[in-house]
PDB file of C-alpha atoms in Angstrom:
ATOM      1  CA  MET A   1       9.370  76.638  66.726  1.00 93.00           C
ATOM      2  CA  GLU A   2       7.339  78.143  70.054  1.00 96.00           C
ATOM      3  CA  ILE A   3       5.829  81.343  70.693  1.00 95.00           C
ATOM      4  CA  ALA A   4       4.617  83.155  73.812  1.00 96.00           C
ATOM      5  CA  VAL A   5       2.015  85.245  73.677  1.00 95.00           C
ATOM      6  CA  LYS A   6       1.024  87.567  76.556  1.00 94.00           C
ATOM      7  CA  ALA A   7      -1.949  89.881  76.550  1.00 91.00           C
ATOM      8  CA  THR A   8      -0.634  92.726  74.298  1.00 90.00           C
ATOM      9  CA  TYR A   9       2.296  91.419  72.228  1.00 92.00           C
ATOM     10  CA  ALA A  10       4.376  88.060  71.230  1.00 94.00           C
ATOM     11  CA  HIS A  11       7.842  87.074  71.333  1.00 93.00           C
ATOM     12  CA  MET A  12       9.855  83.933  70.190  1.00 93.00           C
ATOM     13  CA  LEU A  13      10.642  81.130  72.266  1.00 93.00           C
ATOM     14  CA  LYS A  14      12.321  78.812  70.134  1.00 92.00           C
ATOM     15  CA  ASP A  15      13.053  79.516  66.616  1.00 90.00           C
ATOM     16  CA  ASP A  16      13.307  77.181  63.612  1.00 88.00           C
ATOM     17  CA  SER A  17      15.398  77.465  60.432  1.00 88.00           C
ATOM     18  CA  LEU A  18      13.065  77.769  58.143  1.00 91.00           C
ATOM     19  CA  VAL A  19      13.628  76.737  54.210  1.00 90.00           C
ATOM     20  CA  GLU A  20      11.958  77.887  51.068  1.00 90.00           C
ATOM     21  CA  ASN A  21       9.731  75.006  49.363  1.00 90.00           C
ATOM     22  CA  SER A  22      10.811  72.511  52.179  1.00 88.00           C
ATOM     23  CA  GLU A  23       9.067  69.466  52.461  1.00 87.00           C
ATOM     24  CA  LYS A  24       9.304  69.718  55.983  1.00 90.00           C
ATOM     25  CA  ILE A  25       6.151  69.634  58.325  1.00 92.00           C
ATOM     26  CA  TYR A  26       7.340  73.021  60.510  1.00 93.00           C
ATOM     27  CA  LEU A  27       5.056  72.888  63.548  1.00 94.00           C
ATOM     28  CA  VAL A  28       4.158  76.254  65.938  1.00 95.00           C
ATOM     29  CA  GLU A  29       3.543  76.084  69.410  1.00 96.00           C
ATOM     30  CA  PHE A  30       1.915  78.998  71.296  1.00 96.00           C
ATOM     31  CA  ARG A  31       2.242  79.531  75.437  1.00 96.00           C
ATOM     32  CA  PHE A  32      -0.865  81.656  76.129  1.00 96.00           C
ATOM     33  CA  ASP A  33      -0.826  83.915  79.403  1.00 95.00           C
ATOM     34  CA  GLU A  34      -3.909  83.282  81.540  1.00 95.00           C
ATOM     35  CA  SER A  35      -5.420  86.828  79.713  1.00 94.00           C
ATOM     36  CA  TRP A  36      -6.000  84.391  76.592  1.00 95.00           C
ATOM     37  CA  GLU A  37      -8.306  81.788  78.835  1.00 94.00           C
ATOM     38  CA  GLY A  38     -11.772  80.899  76.916  1.00 93.00           C
ATOM     39  CA  TYR A  39     -10.565  82.714  73.922  1.00 94.00           C
ATOM     40  CA  SER A  40     -10.959  80.613  70.508  1.00 94.00           C
ATOM     41  CA  LYS A  41      -7.708  81.212  68.403  1.00 95.00           C
ATOM     42  CA  SER A  42      -6.491  81.655  65.083  1.00 95.00           C
ATOM     43  CA  VAL A  43      -3.425  82.382  63.477  1.00 96.00           C
ATOM     44  CA  ILE A  44      -2.559  84.404  59.975  1.00 96.00           C
ATOM     45  CA  PHE A  45       0.621  83.726  58.420  1.00 95.00           C
ATOM     46  CA  GLU A  46       2.227  86.601  56.138  1.00 94.00           C
ATOM     47  CA  THR A  47       5.455  86.609  53.876  1.00 92.00           C
ATOM     48  CA  GLY A  48       6.562  88.919  51.288  1.00 86.00           C
ATOM     49  CA  GLY A  49       3.380  90.957  52.099  1.00 85.00           C
ATOM     50  CA  ILE A  50       1.070  88.105  51.021  1.00 88.00           C
ATOM     51  CA  GLN A  51      -1.249  86.960  53.616  1.00 91.00           C
ATOM     52  CA  GLN A  52      -2.403  83.203  54.431  1.00 92.00           C
ATOM     53  CA  PRO A  53      -6.284  82.555  55.661  1.00 93.00           C
ATOM     54  CA  PRO A  54      -6.454  82.116  59.087  1.00 94.00           C
ATOM     55  CA  VAL A  55      -5.393  78.915  60.735  1.00 94.00           C
ATOM     56  CA  THR A  56      -7.422  78.017  63.989  1.00 92.00           C
ATOM     57  CA  LEU A  57      -5.345  76.306  66.676  1.00 93.00           C
ATOM     58  CA  THR A  58      -5.538  72.864  67.475  1.00 92.00           C
ATOM     59  CA  ASP A  59      -4.328  72.147  71.198  1.00 94.00           C
ATOM     60  CA  ASP A  60      -2.412  75.991  70.425  1.00 95.00           C
ATOM     61  CA  ARG A  61      -0.393  74.437  67.788  1.00 95.00           C
ATOM     62  CA  CYS A  62      -0.693  74.789  64.125  1.00 95.00           C
ATOM     63  CA  ILE A  63       1.374  73.707  60.841  1.00 94.00           C
ATOM     64  CA  ILE A  64       2.795  76.795  58.627  1.00 94.00           C
ATOM     65  CA  PRO A  65       1.159  76.639  55.628  1.00 93.00           C
ATOM     66  CA  ALA A  66       3.248  75.342  52.441  1.00 91.00           C
ATOM     67  CA  GLU A  67       2.369  78.578  50.845  1.00 92.00           C
ATOM     68  CA  CYS A  68       4.575  80.595  53.210  1.00 91.00           C
ATOM     69  CA  LEU A  69       7.610  78.712  52.153  1.00 91.00           C
ATOM     70  CA  LYS A  70       7.626  79.675  48.316  1.00 90.00           C
ATOM     71  CA  LYS A  71       9.727  82.519  48.697  1.00 88.00           C
ATOM     72  CA  ALA A  72      13.344  82.749  50.428  1.00 89.00           C
ATOM     73  CA  GLY A  73      14.871  85.785  51.920  1.00 89.00           C
ATOM     74  CA  VAL A  74      12.249  87.183  53.345  1.00 91.00           C
ATOM     75  CA  ASN A  75      10.994  86.684  56.660  1.00 91.00           C
ATOM     76  CA  LEU A  76       7.697  85.118  58.031  1.00 93.00           C
ATOM     77  CA  ARG A  77       5.308  87.065  60.427  1.00 94.00           C
ATOM     78  CA  ILE A  78       2.857  85.079  62.502  1.00 95.00           C
ATOM     79  CA  GLY A  79      -0.280  87.107  63.716  1.00 95.00           C
ATOM     80  CA  ILE A  80      -2.540  85.928  66.708  1.00 96.00           C
ATOM     81  CA  TYR A  81      -6.003  86.579  67.265  1.00 95.00           C
ATOM     82  CA  GLY A  82      -8.883  85.080  69.643  1.00 94.00           C
ATOM     83  CA  VAL A  83     -12.794  85.396  69.696  1.00 94.00           C
ATOM     84  CA  LYS A  84     -14.472  85.487  72.896  1.00 94.00           C
ATOM     85  CA  ASP A  85     -18.210  85.875  73.712  1.00 94.00           C
ATOM     86  CA  GLY A  86     -18.387  87.800  70.022  1.00 92.00           C
ATOM     87  CA  VAL A  87     -15.952  90.182  70.723  1.00 92.00           C
ATOM     88  CA  GLN A  88     -12.627  89.893  68.671  1.00 93.00           C
ATOM     89  CA  ARG A  89      -8.877  90.564  70.445  1.00 92.00           C
ATOM     90  CA  ASP A  90      -6.778  93.036  68.042  1.00 92.00           C
ATOM     91  CA  THR A  91      -4.164  90.498  66.003  1.00 93.00           C
ATOM     92  CA  ILE A  92      -0.628  90.438  67.748  1.00 95.00           C
ATOM     93  CA  TRP A  93       1.745  89.798  65.425  1.00 94.00           C
ATOM     94  CA  CYS A  94       5.443  87.991  65.675  1.00 94.00           C
ATOM     95  CA  LEU A  95       8.369  88.288  63.332  1.00 92.00           C
ATOM     96  CA  THR A  96      10.563  84.939  63.044  1.00 90.00           C
ATOM     97  CA  SER A  97      14.279  84.482  61.178  1.00 84.00           C
ATOM     98  CA  ARG A  98      14.542  84.845  57.421  1.00 87.00           C
ATOM     99  CA  ILE A  99      13.362  81.795  55.200  1.00 90.00           C
ATOM    100  CA  MET A 100      16.195  80.401  53.940  1.00 89.00           C
ATOM    101  CA  TYR A 101      17.631  79.595  50.599  1.00 87.00           C
ATOM    102  CA  ALA A 102      17.075  75.870  49.446  1.00 84.00           C
ATOM    103  CA  VAL A 103      20.156  74.328  48.834  1.00 75.00           C
ATOM    104  CA  ASP A 104      20.873  71.886  46.029  1.00 67.00           C
ATOM    105  CA  PRO A 105      23.322  69.222  47.588  1.00 62.00           C
ATOM    106  CA  LEU A 106      24.892  68.035  44.114  1.00 62.00           C
ATOM    107  CA  LYS A 107      25.874  71.771  43.892  1.00 61.00           C
ATOM    108  CA  LEU A 108      28.008  70.956  47.092  1.00 58.00           C
ATOM    109  CA  ILE A 109      30.032  68.047  45.641  1.00 59.00           C
ATOM    110  CA  PRO A 110      32.951  69.047  43.298  1.00 54.00           C
ATOM    111  CA  PRO A 111      32.295  68.062  39.539  1.00 54.00           C
ATOM    112  CA  VAL A 112      33.749  64.767  38.831  1.00 54.00           C
ATOM    113  CA  PHE A 113      35.353  64.947  35.171  1.00 53.00           C
ATOM    114  CA  PRO A 114      35.545  61.385  33.713  1.00 56.00           C
ATOM    115  CA  GLY A 115      39.156  59.710  34.327  1.00 56.00           C
ATOM    116  CA  GLY A 116      40.281  62.969  35.945  1.00 59.00           C
ATOM    117  CA  ASP A 117      42.228  63.272  38.985  1.00 62.00           C
ATOM    118  CA  ILE A 118      40.197  63.246  42.514  1.00 60.00           C
ATOM    119  CA  THR A 119      43.510  65.363  43.607  1.00 64.00           C
ATOM    120  CA  ALA A 120      42.948  67.574  41.255  1.00 65.00           C
ATOM    121  CA  GLN A 121      39.832  68.288  40.921  1.00 64.00           C
ATOM    122  CA  ILE A 122      39.381  68.650  45.061  1.00 65.00           C
ATOM    123  CA  LEU A 123      42.525  71.663  43.936  1.00 67.00           C
ATOM    124  CA  GLU A 124      40.007  73.335  41.533  1.00 68.00           C
ATOM    125  CA  VAL A 125      37.471  73.531  43.981  1.00 67.00           C
ATOM    126  CA  ILE A 126      39.770  74.974  46.440  1.00 68.00           C
ATOM    127  CA  ARG A 127      41.654  77.325  43.759  1.00 67.00           C
ATOM    128  CA  GLU A 128      38.344  78.504  42.754  1.00 69.00           C
ATOM    129  CA  ASN A 129      37.335  79.311  46.720  1.00 67.00           C
ATOM    130  CA  THR A 130      40.287  81.198  47.709  1.00 69.00           C
ATOM    131  CA  ALA A 131      42.569  84.396  47.286  1.00 65.00           C
ATOM    132  CA  THR A 132      44.355  85.525  44.233  1.00 68.00           C
ATOM    133  CA  ASP A 133      47.573  85.249  44.096  1.00 70.00           C
ATOM    134  CA  GLU A 134      47.842  89.161  44.156  1.00 75.00           C
ATOM    135  CA  GLU A 135      45.638  89.209  47.042  1.00 69.00           C
ATOM    136  CA  VAL A 136      48.171  86.490  48.795  1.00 66.00           C
ATOM    137  CA  GLN A 137      51.085  88.906  47.945  1.00 70.00           C
ATOM    138  CA  GLU A 138      49.378  92.112  49.044  1.00 70.00           C
ATOM    139  CA  ALA A 139      48.994  90.318  52.095  1.00 65.00           C
ATOM    140  CA  ILE A 140      52.280  89.306  52.631  1.00 66.00           C
ATOM    141  CA  ASP A 141      53.686  92.157  51.849  1.00 68.00           C
ATOM    142  CA  ASP A 142      51.411  94.151  54.659  1.00 66.00           C
ATOM    143  CA  ALA A 143      52.309  91.491  57.031  1.00 61.00           C
ATOM    144  CA  PHE A 144      56.202  91.512  56.512  1.00 63.00           C
ATOM    145  CA  GLN A 145      56.784  95.594  55.936  1.00 65.00           C
ATOM    146  CA  SER A 146      56.947  96.343  59.888  1.00 54.00           C
ATOM    147  CA  SER A 147      60.206  98.233  61.143  1.00 53.00           C
ATOM    148  CA  TRP A 148      61.186  94.772  63.641  1.00 51.00           C
ATOM    149  CA  THR A 149      64.505  93.381  62.359  1.00 56.00           C
ATOM    150  CA  PRO A 150      66.282  90.541  63.953  1.00 54.00           C
ATOM    151  CA  PRO A 151      69.510  91.086  66.437  1.00 56.00           C
ATOM    152  CA  ASP A 152      72.746  90.079  64.736  1.00 61.00           C
ATOM    153  CA  ASP A 153      73.744  87.916  67.590  1.00 62.00           C
ATOM    154  CA  PRO A 154      74.407  84.441  65.735  1.00 59.00           C
ATOM    155  CA  ASP A 155      74.739  82.656  68.994  1.00 63.00           C
ATOM    156  CA  ASP A 156      71.281  83.332  70.358  1.00 62.00           C
ATOM    157  CA  PRO A 157      68.717  80.506  69.727  1.00 59.00           C
ATOM    158  CA  GLU A 158      66.317  82.623  69.351  1.00 60.00           C
ATOM    159  CA  ASN A 159      67.278  83.927  66.592  1.00 58.00           C
ATOM    160  CA  PRO A 160      68.680  81.482  64.273  1.00 58.00           C
ATOM    161  CA  ASP A 161      70.213  81.505  60.982  1.00 60.00           C
ATOM    162  CA  ASN A 162      68.541  79.834  58.820  1.00 61.00           C
ATOM    163  CA  THR A 163      65.251  81.937  58.220  1.00 68.00           C
ATOM    164  CA  ALA A 164      64.142  82.531  54.500  1.00 71.00           C
ATOM    165  CA  THR A 165      64.847  85.641  52.232  1.00 76.00           C
ATOM    166  CA  ASP A 166      62.334  87.316  50.855  1.00 78.00           C
ATOM    167  CA  GLU A 167      63.282  85.964  47.238  1.00 82.00           C
ATOM    168  CA  GLU A 168      63.132  82.272  49.035  1.00 77.00           C
ATOM    169  CA  VAL A 169      59.387  83.059  50.515  1.00 76.00           C
ATOM    170  CA  GLU A 170      58.499  84.672  46.706  1.00 80.00           C
ATOM    171  CA  ASP A 171      59.657  81.276  45.125  1.00 78.00           C
ATOM    172  CA  ILE A 172      58.034  78.850  47.362  1.00 77.00           C
ATOM    173  CA  LEU A 173      54.849  81.151  47.051  1.00 78.00           C
ATOM    174  CA  ASN A 174      55.236  81.018  43.286  1.00 77.00           C
ATOM    175  CA  ASP A 175      55.297  77.352  43.743  1.00 74.00           C
ATOM    176  CA  VAL A 176      52.528  76.539  45.452  1.00 73.00           C
ATOM    177  CA  PHE A 177      50.376  79.107  44.266  1.00 74.00           C
ATOM    178  CA  GLY A 178      51.727  79.483  40.349  1.00 73.00           C
ATOM    179  CA  GLU A 179      53.742  82.379  38.835  1.00 73.00           C
ATOM    180  CA  GLU A 180      52.746  85.977  38.700  1.00 65.00           C
ATOM    181  CA  PRO A 181      51.125  86.949  35.332  1.00 56.00           C
TER     182      PRO A 181
END
């Protein structure tokens, strides 16, 4: 993650995808303009209204404290301030993207049933994550309710005489998605 810091504001140069309770070490690098020369710089991290103790920068870098990644769905705020000759500069805040929820990779794999057919398991996962028969039927009904009808020229190669009837389409859909209850 990189943050540009000017005299009175800061903005993200490069954001990082922060994940809750991650074991990854997230490094923040700051790019200060000349107005910050001679200041000893510190950073304050805040998530979900909880502020962490200040972190002193080393070579204009620091690590995001793990405590900041305990809660997903909230933004991380990073405040930068400096001290020079006993005078403290006002804190400048920068907002990062939201901390993402951690996902258990095992939940992404379809469940395996002993002796079960893997094809059936995959189809079950697809069925659970797709439209219902009613939603499919409604979409098809909407799509085919146009007023256009093909011309009646059987010799026209653009208008073949072998198109399916509404009943044939419904039979095919029932074969694929099952009968309507």
